[in-house]
CSV table of C-alpha atoms and ligand atoms in Angstrom, one decimal:
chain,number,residue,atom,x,y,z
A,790,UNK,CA,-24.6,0.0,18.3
A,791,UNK,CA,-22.1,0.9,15.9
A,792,UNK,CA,-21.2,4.5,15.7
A,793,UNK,CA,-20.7,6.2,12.2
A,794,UNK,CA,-17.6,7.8,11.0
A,795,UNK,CA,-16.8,10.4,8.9
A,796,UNK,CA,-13.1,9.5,7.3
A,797,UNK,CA,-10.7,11.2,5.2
A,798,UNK,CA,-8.5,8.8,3.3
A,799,UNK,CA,-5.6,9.9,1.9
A,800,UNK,CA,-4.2,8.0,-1.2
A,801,UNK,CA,-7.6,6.7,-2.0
A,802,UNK,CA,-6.6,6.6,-5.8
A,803,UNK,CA,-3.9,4.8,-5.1
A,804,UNK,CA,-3.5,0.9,-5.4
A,805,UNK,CA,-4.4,0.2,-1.7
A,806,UNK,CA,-6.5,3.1,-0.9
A,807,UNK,CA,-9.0,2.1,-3.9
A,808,UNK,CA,-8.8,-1.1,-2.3
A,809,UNK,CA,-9.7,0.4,1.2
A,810,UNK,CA,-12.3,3.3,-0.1
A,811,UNK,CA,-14.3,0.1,-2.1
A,812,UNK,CA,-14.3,-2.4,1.3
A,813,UNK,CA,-15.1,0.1,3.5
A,814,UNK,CA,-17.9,1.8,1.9
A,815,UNK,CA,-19.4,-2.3,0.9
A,816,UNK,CA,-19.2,-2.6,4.6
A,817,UNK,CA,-20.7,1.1,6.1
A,818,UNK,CA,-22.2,2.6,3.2
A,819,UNK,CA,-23.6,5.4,5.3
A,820,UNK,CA,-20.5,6.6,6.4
A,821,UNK,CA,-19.0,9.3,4.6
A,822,UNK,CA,-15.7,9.1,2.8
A,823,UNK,CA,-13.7,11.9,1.8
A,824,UNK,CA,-10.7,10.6,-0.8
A,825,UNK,CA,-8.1,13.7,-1.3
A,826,UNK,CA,-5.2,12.5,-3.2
A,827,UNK,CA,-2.7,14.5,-5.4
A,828,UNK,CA,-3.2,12.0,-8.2
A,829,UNK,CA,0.4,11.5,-8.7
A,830,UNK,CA,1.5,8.9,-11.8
A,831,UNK,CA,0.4,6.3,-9.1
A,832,UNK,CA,-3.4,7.7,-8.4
A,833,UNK,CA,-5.9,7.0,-11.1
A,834,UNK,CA,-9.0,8.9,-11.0
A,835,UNK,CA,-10.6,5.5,-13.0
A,836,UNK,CA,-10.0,3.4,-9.5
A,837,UNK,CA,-13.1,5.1,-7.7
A,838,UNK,CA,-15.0,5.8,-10.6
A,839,UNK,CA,-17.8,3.5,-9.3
A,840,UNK,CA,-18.6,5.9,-6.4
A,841,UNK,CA,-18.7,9.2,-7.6
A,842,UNK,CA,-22.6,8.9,-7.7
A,843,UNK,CA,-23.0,7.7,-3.7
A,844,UNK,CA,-24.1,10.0,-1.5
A,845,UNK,CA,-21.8,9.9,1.2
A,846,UNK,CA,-18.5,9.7,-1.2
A,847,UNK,CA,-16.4,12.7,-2.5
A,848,UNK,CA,-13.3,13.3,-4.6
A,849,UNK,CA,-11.1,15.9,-3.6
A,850,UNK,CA,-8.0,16.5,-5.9
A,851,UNK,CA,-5.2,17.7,-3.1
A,852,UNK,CA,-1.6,17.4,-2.0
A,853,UNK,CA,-1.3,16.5,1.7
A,854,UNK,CA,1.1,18.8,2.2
A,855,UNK,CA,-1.4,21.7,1.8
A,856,UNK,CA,-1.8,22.6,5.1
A,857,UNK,CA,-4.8,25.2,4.5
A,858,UNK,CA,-6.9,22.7,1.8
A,859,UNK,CA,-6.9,19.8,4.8
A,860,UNK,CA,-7.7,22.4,7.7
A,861,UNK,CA,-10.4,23.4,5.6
A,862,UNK,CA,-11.3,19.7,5.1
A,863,UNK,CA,-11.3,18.8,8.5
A,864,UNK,CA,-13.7,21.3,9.4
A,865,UNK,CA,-15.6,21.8,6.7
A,866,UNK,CA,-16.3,17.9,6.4
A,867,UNK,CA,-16.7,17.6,10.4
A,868,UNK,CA,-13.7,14.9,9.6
A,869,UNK,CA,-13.4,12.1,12.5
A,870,UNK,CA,-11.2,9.5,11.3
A,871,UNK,CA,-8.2,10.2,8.8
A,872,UNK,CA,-6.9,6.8,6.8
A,873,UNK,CA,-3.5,8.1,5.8
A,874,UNK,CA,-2.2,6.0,2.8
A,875,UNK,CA,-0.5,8.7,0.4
A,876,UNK,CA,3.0,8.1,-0.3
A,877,UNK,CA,5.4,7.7,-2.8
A,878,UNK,CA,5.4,4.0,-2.4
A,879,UNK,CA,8.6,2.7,-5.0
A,880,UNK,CA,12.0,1.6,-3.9
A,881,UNK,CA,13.1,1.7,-7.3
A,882,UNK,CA,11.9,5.4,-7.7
A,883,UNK,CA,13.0,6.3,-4.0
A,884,UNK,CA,16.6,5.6,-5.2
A,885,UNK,CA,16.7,7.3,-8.9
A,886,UNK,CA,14.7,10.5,-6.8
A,887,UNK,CA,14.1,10.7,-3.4
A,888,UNK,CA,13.3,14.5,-2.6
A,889,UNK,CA,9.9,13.8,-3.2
A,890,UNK,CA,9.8,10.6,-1.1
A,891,UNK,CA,11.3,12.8,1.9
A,892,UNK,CA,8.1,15.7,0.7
A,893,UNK,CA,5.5,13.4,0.8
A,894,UNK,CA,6.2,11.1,2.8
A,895,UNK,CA,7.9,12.7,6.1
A,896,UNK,CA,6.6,16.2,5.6
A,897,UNK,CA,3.2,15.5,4.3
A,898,UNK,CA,2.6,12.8,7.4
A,899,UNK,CA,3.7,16.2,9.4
A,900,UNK,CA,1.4,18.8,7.9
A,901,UNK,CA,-1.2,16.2,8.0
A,902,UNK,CA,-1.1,15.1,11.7
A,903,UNK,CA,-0.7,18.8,12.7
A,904,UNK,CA,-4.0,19.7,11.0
A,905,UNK,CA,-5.8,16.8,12.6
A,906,UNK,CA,-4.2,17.6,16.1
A,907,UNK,CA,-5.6,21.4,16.0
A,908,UNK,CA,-8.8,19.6,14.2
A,909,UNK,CA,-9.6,17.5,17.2
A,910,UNK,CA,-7.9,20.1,19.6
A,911,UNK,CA,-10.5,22.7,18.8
A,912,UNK,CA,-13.4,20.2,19.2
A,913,UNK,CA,-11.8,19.1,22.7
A,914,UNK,CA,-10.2,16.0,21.9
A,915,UNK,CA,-13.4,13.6,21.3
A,916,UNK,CA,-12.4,10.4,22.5
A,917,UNK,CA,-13.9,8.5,19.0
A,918,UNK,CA,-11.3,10.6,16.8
A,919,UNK,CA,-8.9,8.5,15.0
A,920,UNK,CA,-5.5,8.8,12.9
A,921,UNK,CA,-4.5,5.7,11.2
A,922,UNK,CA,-1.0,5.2,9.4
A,923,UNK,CA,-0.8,2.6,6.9
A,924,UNK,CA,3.0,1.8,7.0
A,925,UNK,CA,5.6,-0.8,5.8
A,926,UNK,CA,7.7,-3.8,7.1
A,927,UNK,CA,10.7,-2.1,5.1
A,928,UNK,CA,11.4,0.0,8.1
A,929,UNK,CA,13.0,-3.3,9.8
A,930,UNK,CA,15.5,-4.0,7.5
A,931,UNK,CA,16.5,-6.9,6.2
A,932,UNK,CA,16.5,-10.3,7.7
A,933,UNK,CA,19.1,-13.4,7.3
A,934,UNK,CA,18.0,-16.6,6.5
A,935,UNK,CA,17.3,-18.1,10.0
A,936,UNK,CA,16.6,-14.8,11.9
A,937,UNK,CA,12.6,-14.4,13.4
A,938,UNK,CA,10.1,-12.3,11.5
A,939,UNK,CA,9.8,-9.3,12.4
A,940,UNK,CA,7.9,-8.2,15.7
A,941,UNK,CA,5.9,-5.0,16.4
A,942,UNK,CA,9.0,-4.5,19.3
A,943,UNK,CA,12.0,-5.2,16.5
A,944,UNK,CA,13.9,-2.3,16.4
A,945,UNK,CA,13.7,0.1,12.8
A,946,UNK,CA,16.4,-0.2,10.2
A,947,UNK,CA,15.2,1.4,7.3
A,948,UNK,CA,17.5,0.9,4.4
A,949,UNK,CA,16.2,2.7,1.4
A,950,UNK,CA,15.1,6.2,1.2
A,951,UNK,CA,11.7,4.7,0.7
A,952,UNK,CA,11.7,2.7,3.8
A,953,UNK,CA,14.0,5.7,5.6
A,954,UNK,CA,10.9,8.1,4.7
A,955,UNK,CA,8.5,5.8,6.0
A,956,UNK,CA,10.2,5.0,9.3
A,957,UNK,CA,10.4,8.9,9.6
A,958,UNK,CA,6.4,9.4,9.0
A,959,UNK,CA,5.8,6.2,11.8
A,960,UNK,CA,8.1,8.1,14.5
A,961,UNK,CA,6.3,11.7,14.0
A,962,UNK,CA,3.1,9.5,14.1
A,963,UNK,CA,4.2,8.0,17.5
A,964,UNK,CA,5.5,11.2,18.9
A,965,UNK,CA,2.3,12.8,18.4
A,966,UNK,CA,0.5,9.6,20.0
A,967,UNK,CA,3.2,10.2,23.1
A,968,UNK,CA,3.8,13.8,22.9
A,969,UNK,CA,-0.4,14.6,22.9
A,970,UNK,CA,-2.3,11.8,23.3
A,971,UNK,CA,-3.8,12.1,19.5
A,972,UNK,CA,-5.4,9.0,19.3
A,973,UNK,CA,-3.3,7.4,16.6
A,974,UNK,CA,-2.6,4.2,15.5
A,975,UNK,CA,0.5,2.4,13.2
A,976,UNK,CA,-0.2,-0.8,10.9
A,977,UNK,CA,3.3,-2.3,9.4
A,978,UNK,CA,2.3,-4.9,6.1
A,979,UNK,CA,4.4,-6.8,3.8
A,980,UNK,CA,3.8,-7.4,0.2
A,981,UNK,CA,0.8,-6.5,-1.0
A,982,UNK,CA,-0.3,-7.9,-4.6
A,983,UNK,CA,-4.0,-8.1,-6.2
A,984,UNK,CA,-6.3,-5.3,-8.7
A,985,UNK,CA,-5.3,-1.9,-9.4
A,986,UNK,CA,-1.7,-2.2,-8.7
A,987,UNK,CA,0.5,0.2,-11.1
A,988,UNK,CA,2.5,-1.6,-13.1
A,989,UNK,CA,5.8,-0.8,-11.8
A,990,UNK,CA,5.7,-3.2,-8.3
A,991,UNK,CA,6.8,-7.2,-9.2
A,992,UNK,CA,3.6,-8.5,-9.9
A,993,UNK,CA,1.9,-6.2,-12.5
A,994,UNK,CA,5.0,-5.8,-14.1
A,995,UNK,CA,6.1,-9.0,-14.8
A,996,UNK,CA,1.9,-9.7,-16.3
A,997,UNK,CA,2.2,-6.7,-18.3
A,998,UNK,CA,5.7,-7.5,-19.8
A,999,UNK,CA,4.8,-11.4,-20.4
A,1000,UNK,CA,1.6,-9.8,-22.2
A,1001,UNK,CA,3.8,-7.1,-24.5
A,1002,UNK,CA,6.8,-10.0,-25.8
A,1003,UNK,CA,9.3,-7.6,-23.2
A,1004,UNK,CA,11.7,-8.8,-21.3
A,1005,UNK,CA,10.9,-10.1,-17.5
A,1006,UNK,CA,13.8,-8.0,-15.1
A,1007,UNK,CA,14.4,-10.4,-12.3
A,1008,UNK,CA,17.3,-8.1,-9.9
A,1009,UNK,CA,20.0,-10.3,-8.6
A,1010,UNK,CA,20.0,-13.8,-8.4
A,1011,UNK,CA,16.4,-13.8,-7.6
A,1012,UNK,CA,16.3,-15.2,-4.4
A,1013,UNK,CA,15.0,-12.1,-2.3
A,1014,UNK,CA,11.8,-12.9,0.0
A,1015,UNK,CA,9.0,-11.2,0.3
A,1016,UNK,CA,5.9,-11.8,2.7
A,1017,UNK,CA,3.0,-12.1,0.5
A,1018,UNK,CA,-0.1,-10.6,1.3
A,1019,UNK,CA,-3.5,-9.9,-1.2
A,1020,UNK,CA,-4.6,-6.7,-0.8
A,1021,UNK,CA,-8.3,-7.0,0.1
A,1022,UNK,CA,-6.9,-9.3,3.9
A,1023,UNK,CA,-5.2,-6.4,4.4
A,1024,UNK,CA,-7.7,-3.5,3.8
A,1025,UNK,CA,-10.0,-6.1,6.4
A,1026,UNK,CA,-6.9,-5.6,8.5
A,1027,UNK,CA,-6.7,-2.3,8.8
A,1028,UNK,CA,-10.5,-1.9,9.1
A,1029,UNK,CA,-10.4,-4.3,12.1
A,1030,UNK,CA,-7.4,-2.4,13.7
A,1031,UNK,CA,-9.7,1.1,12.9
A,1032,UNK,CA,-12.6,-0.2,14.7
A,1033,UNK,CA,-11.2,-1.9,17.1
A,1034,UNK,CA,-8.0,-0.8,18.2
A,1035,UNK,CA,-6.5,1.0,21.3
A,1036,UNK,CA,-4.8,4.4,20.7
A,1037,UNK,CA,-1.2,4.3,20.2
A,1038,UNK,CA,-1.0,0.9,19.0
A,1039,UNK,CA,1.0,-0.6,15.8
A,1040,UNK,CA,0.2,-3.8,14.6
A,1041,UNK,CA,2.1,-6.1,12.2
A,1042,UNK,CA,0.1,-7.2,9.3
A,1043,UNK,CA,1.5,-9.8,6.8
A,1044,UNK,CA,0.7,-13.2,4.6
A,1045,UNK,CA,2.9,-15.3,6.8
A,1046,UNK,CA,3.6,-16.5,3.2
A,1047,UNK,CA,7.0,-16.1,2.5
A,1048,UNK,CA,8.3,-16.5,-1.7
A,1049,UNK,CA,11.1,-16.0,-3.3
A,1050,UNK,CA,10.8,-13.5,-6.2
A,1051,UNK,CA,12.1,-16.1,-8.8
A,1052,UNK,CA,9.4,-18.4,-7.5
A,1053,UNK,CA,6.8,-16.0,-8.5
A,1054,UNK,CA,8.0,-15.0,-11.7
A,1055,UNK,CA,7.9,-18.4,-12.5
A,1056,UNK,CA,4.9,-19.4,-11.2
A,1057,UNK,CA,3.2,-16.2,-13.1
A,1058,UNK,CA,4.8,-17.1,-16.4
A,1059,UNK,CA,3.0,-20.4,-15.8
A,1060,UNK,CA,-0.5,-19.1,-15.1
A,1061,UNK,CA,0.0,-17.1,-18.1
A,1062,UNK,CA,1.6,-19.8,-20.6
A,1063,UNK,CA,-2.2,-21.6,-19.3
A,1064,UNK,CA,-4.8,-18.4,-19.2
A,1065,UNK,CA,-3.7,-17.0,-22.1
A,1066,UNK,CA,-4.2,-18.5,-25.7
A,1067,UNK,CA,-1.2,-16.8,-28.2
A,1068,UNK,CA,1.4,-15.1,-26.3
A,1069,UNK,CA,4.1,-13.1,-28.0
A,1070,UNK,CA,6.8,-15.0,-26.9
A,1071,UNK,CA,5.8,-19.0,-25.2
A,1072,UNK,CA,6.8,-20.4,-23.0
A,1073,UNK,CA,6.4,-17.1,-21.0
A,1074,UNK,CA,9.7,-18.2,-19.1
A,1075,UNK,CA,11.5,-17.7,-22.0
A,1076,UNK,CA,11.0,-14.2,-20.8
A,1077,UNK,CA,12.7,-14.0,-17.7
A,1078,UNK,CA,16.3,-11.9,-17.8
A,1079,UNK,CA,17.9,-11.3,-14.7
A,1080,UNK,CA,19.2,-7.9,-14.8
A,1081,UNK,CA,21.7,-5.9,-12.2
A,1082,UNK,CA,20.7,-6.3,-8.7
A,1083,UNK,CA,18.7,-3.0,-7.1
A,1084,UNK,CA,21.2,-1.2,-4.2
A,1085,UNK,CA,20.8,-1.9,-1.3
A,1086,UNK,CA,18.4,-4.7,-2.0
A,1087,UNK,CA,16.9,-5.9,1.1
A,1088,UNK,CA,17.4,-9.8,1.6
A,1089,UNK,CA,14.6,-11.0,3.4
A,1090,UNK,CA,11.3,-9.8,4.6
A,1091,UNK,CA,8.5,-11.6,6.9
A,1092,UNK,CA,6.0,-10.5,9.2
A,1093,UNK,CA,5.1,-12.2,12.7
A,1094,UNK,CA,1.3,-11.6,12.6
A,1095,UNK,CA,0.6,-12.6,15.9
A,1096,UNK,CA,-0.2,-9.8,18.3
A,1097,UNK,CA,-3.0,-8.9,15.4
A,1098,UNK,CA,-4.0,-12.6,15.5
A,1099,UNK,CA,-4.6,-12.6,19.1
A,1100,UNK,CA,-6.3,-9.3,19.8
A,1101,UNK,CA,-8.7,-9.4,16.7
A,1102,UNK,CA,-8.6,-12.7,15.4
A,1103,UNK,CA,-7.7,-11.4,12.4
A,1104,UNK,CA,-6.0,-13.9,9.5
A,1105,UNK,CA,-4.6,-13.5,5.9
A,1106,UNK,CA,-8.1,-15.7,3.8
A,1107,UNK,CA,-6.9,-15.7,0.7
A,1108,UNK,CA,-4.2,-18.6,0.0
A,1109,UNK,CA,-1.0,-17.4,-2.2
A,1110,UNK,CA,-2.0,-19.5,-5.5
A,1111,UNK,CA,-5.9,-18.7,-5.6
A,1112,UNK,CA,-4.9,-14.5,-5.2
A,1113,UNK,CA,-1.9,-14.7,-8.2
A,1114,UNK,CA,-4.2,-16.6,-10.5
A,1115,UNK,CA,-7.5,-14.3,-9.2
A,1116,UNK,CA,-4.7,-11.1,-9.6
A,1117,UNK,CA,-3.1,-12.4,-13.2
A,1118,UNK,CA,-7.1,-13.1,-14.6
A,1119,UNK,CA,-7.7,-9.1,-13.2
A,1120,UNK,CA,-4.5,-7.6,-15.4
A,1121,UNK,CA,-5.9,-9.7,-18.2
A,1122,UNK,CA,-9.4,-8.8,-17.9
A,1123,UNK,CA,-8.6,-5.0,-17.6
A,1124,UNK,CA,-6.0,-4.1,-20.5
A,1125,UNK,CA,-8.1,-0.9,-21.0
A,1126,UNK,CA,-6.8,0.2,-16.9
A,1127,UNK,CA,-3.5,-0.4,-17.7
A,1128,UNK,CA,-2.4,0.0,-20.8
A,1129,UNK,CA,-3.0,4.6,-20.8
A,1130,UNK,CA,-0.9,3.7,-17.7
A,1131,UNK,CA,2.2,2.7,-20.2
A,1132,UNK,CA,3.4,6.8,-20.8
A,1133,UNK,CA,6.0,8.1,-22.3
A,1134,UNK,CA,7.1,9.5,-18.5
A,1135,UNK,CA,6.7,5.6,-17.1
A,1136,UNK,CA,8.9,4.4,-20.6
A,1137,UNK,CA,11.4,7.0,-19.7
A,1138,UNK,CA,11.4,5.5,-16.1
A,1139,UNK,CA,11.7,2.2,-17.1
A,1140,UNK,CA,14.5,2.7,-19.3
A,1141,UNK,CA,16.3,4.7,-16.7
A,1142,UNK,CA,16.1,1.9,-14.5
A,1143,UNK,CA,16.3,-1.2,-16.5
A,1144,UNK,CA,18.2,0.3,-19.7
A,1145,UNK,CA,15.9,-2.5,-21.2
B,1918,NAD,P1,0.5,3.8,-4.6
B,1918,NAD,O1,1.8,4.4,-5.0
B,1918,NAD,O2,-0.2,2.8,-5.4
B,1918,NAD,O3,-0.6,5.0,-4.3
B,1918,NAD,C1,-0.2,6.2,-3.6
B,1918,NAD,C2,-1.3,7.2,-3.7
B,1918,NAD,O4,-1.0,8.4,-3.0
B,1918,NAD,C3,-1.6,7.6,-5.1
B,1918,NAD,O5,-3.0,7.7,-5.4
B,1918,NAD,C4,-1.0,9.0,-5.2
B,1918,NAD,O6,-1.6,9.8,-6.2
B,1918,NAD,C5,-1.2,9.5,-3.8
B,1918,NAD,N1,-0.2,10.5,-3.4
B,1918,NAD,C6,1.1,10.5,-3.6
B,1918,NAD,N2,1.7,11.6,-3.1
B,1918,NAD,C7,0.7,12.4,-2.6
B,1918,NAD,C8,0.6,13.7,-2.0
B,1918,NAD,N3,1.7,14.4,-1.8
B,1918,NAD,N4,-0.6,14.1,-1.6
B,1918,NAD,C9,-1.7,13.4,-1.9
B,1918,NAD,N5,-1.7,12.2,-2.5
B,1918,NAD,C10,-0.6,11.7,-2.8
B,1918,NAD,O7,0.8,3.2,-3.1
B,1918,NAD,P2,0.2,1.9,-2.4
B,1918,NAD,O8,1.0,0.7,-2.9
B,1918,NAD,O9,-1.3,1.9,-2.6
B,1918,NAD,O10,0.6,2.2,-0.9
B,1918,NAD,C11,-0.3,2.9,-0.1
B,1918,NAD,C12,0.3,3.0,1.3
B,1918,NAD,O11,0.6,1.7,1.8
B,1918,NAD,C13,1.7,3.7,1.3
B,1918,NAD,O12,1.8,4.6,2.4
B,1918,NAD,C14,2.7,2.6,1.4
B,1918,NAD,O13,3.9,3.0,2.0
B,1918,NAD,C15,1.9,1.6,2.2
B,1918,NAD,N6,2.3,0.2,2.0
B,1918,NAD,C16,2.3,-0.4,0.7
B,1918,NAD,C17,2.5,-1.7,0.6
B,1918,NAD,C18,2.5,-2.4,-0.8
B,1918,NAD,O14,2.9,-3.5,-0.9
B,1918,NAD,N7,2.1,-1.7,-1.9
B,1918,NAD,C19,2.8,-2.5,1.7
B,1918,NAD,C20,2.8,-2.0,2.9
B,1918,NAD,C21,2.5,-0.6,3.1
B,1919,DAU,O1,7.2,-4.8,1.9
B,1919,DAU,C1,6.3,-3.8,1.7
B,1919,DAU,C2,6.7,-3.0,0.5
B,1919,DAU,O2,6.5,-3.8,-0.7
B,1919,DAU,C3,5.9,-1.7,0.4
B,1919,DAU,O3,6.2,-0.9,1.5
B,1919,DAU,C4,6.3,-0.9,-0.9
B,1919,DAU,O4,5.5,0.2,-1.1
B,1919,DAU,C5,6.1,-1.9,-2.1
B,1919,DAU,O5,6.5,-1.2,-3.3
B,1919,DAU,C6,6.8,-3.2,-1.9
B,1919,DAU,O6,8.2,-3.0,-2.0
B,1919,DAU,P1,9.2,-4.0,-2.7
B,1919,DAU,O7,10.4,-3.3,-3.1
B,1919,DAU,O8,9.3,-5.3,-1.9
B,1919,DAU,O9,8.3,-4.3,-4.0
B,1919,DAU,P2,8.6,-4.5,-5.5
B,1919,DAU,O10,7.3,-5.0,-6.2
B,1919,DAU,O11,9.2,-3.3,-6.1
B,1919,DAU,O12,9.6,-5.7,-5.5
B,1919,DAU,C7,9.4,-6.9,-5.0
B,1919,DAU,C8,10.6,-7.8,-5.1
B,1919,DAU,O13,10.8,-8.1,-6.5
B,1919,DAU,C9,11.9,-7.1,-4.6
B,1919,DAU,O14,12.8,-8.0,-4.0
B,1919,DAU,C10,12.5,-6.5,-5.9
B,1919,DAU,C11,12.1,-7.6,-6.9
B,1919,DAU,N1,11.9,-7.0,-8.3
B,1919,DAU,C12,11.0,-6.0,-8.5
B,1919,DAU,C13,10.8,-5.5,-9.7
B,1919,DAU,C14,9.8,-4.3,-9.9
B,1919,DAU,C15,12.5,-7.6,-9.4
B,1919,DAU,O15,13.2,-8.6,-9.3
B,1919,DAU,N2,12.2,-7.1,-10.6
B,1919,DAU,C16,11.4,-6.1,-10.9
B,1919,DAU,O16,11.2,-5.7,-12.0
């Protein structure tokens, strides 16, 4: 028999965390689920809205670098499993400000695994405790054309101060696995795209803009790839890996669907030009600018997805055109999520970056 858990989920307002929090309590509704999140200009209080009348969840507004509110959390809950998703998650963002991307990321993943080591130190190490890292392929690099996707053995070569933060939190996360046997374990995804998204990531942005008359920002010559994944075969993923999974792990999870952005943009202006009835500006093509590439930019992302595959028999279910037209109905159906998003902080942003 299945034994119950009691998780804290970090990030849970976020776009993938929601995600998580709402598949995992569908599948164990008896489990209890404690969401602390900082709710940052990415978390939104609206995602988990739903739940706040179930039993077993709670809402705890928190920064994970507050090393006394999750001690107390740990204990206080009788926490077993930490899901740790809180980041700041934007390239763009990580290279207009990355202090806080170096905070959060690096020395919140450090207060936070040093709570849950004295946690499950103090109970004397139960074998069923669990700390899982949700992490990025960005801390590869960048691949060239004909090179192989990238392997859970490819060495790291983070090239943003995003991705740079993030490989930082995966190697604390492994050192603790090594250093004391915490019973951690490392997924690496690609792409993620589907509801609740903030409208700053590719995807949402380009709906939102085609929906306003504003201009679509395609960086560069619009040829970068990306490894598309929806976001609900990767919350199954990292469910799987959690239930299943052998301390110390780390498991590539991707879409083994590779696009370029240009592809997407078009494709999305498309879906649009045929969903919706009077847009400000048709064709929604007509739209598309391309702007000054980002720095850095990396080239070429894809994930091999085997090891996860083979262990689990785990596989992305959603094919690429059915999730962008399910994801482009969602930001059409929900203008009332995303539209308080649009702030005069997130137009100051936007300006900064696209001067548009
Ligand atoms: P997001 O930006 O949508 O959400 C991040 C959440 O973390 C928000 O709710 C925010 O309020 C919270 N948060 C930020 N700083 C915090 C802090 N100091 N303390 C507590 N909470 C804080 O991010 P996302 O896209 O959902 O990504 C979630 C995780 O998955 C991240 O770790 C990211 O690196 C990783 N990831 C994302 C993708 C993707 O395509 N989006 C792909 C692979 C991995
Ligand atoms: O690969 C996983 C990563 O995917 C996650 O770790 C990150 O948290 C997540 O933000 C995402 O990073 P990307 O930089 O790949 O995602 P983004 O949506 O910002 O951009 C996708 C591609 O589209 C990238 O090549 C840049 C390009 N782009 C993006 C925006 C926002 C544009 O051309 N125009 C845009 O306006």
């Amino acid at each position: 028999m299945r034994r119950s858990r009691r998780l804290l989920i970090t990030g849970g307002s976020g776009f993938i965390g929601a995600n998580f929090v709402h598949h995992w309590h569908r599948q164990y509704p008896d489990d209890l689920i404690v969401v602390l999140d900082a709710l940052t200009y990415a978390g939104n209080r609206a995602n988990l809205a739903d739940l706040d009348t179930e039993p077993t969840f709670r809402f705890v507004p928190g920064n994970i670098c507050d090393a006394d509110l999750i001690t107390q959390l740990f204990e206080t809950e009788q926490i077993d499993t930490a899901v740790h998703f809180a980041a700041e998650s934007h390239v763009d963002r990580s290279i207009l400000g990355p202090s806080v991307f170096v905070q959060t990321n690096v020395v919140g993943t450090f207060t936070l695994l040093e709570a849950f080591r004295q946690h499950w130190e103090n109970q004397d190490k139960p074998e069923a405790f669990r700390f899982l890292h949700v992490s990025t392929d960005e801390v590869f690099g960048s691949l060239r054309p004909n090179q192989p996707a990238f392997s859970e053995t490819t060495p790291y070569a983070p090239n943003s101060p995003y991705s740079a933060s993030k490989a930082g939190s995966d190697h604390l996360v492994r050192a603790y696995f090594h250093t004391y046997g915490l019973p951690t374990l490392i997924t690496n995804c690609s792409n993620n795209y589907g509801p609740y998204q903030f409208p700053e990531k590719l995807i949402p942005l380009m709906c939102v803009n085609t929906l306003l008359g504003k201009p679509l920002p395609v960086y560069g010559d619009g040829q970068n790839i990306r490894d598309w994944l929806h976001v609900e075969d990767h919350c199954r993923a990292i469910a799987i890996v959690l239930e299943q999974a052998s301390p110390g792990e780390t498991y590539n999870i991707g879409g083994d669907n590779q696009v370029k952005n240009i592809d997407i943009v078009e494709q999305l202006c498309d879906l649009m030009d045929t969903l919706v009835e009077q847009l400000p500006v048709q064709p929604a093509r007509n739209l598309i600018t391309f702007v000054t590439d980002r720095p850095g930019h990396d080239r070429r992302y894809a994930m091999n997805i085997e090891k996860i595959q083979r262990h689990f028999g785990w596989s992305p279910q959603y094919d690429f055109a059915t999730g962008l037209k399910q994801t482009v109905e969602w930001y059409l159906s929900h203008q009332t999520w995303w539209q308080p998003l649009l702030s005069p902080q997130y137009q100051t942003f936007y300006k900064a970056l696209y001067g548009l």
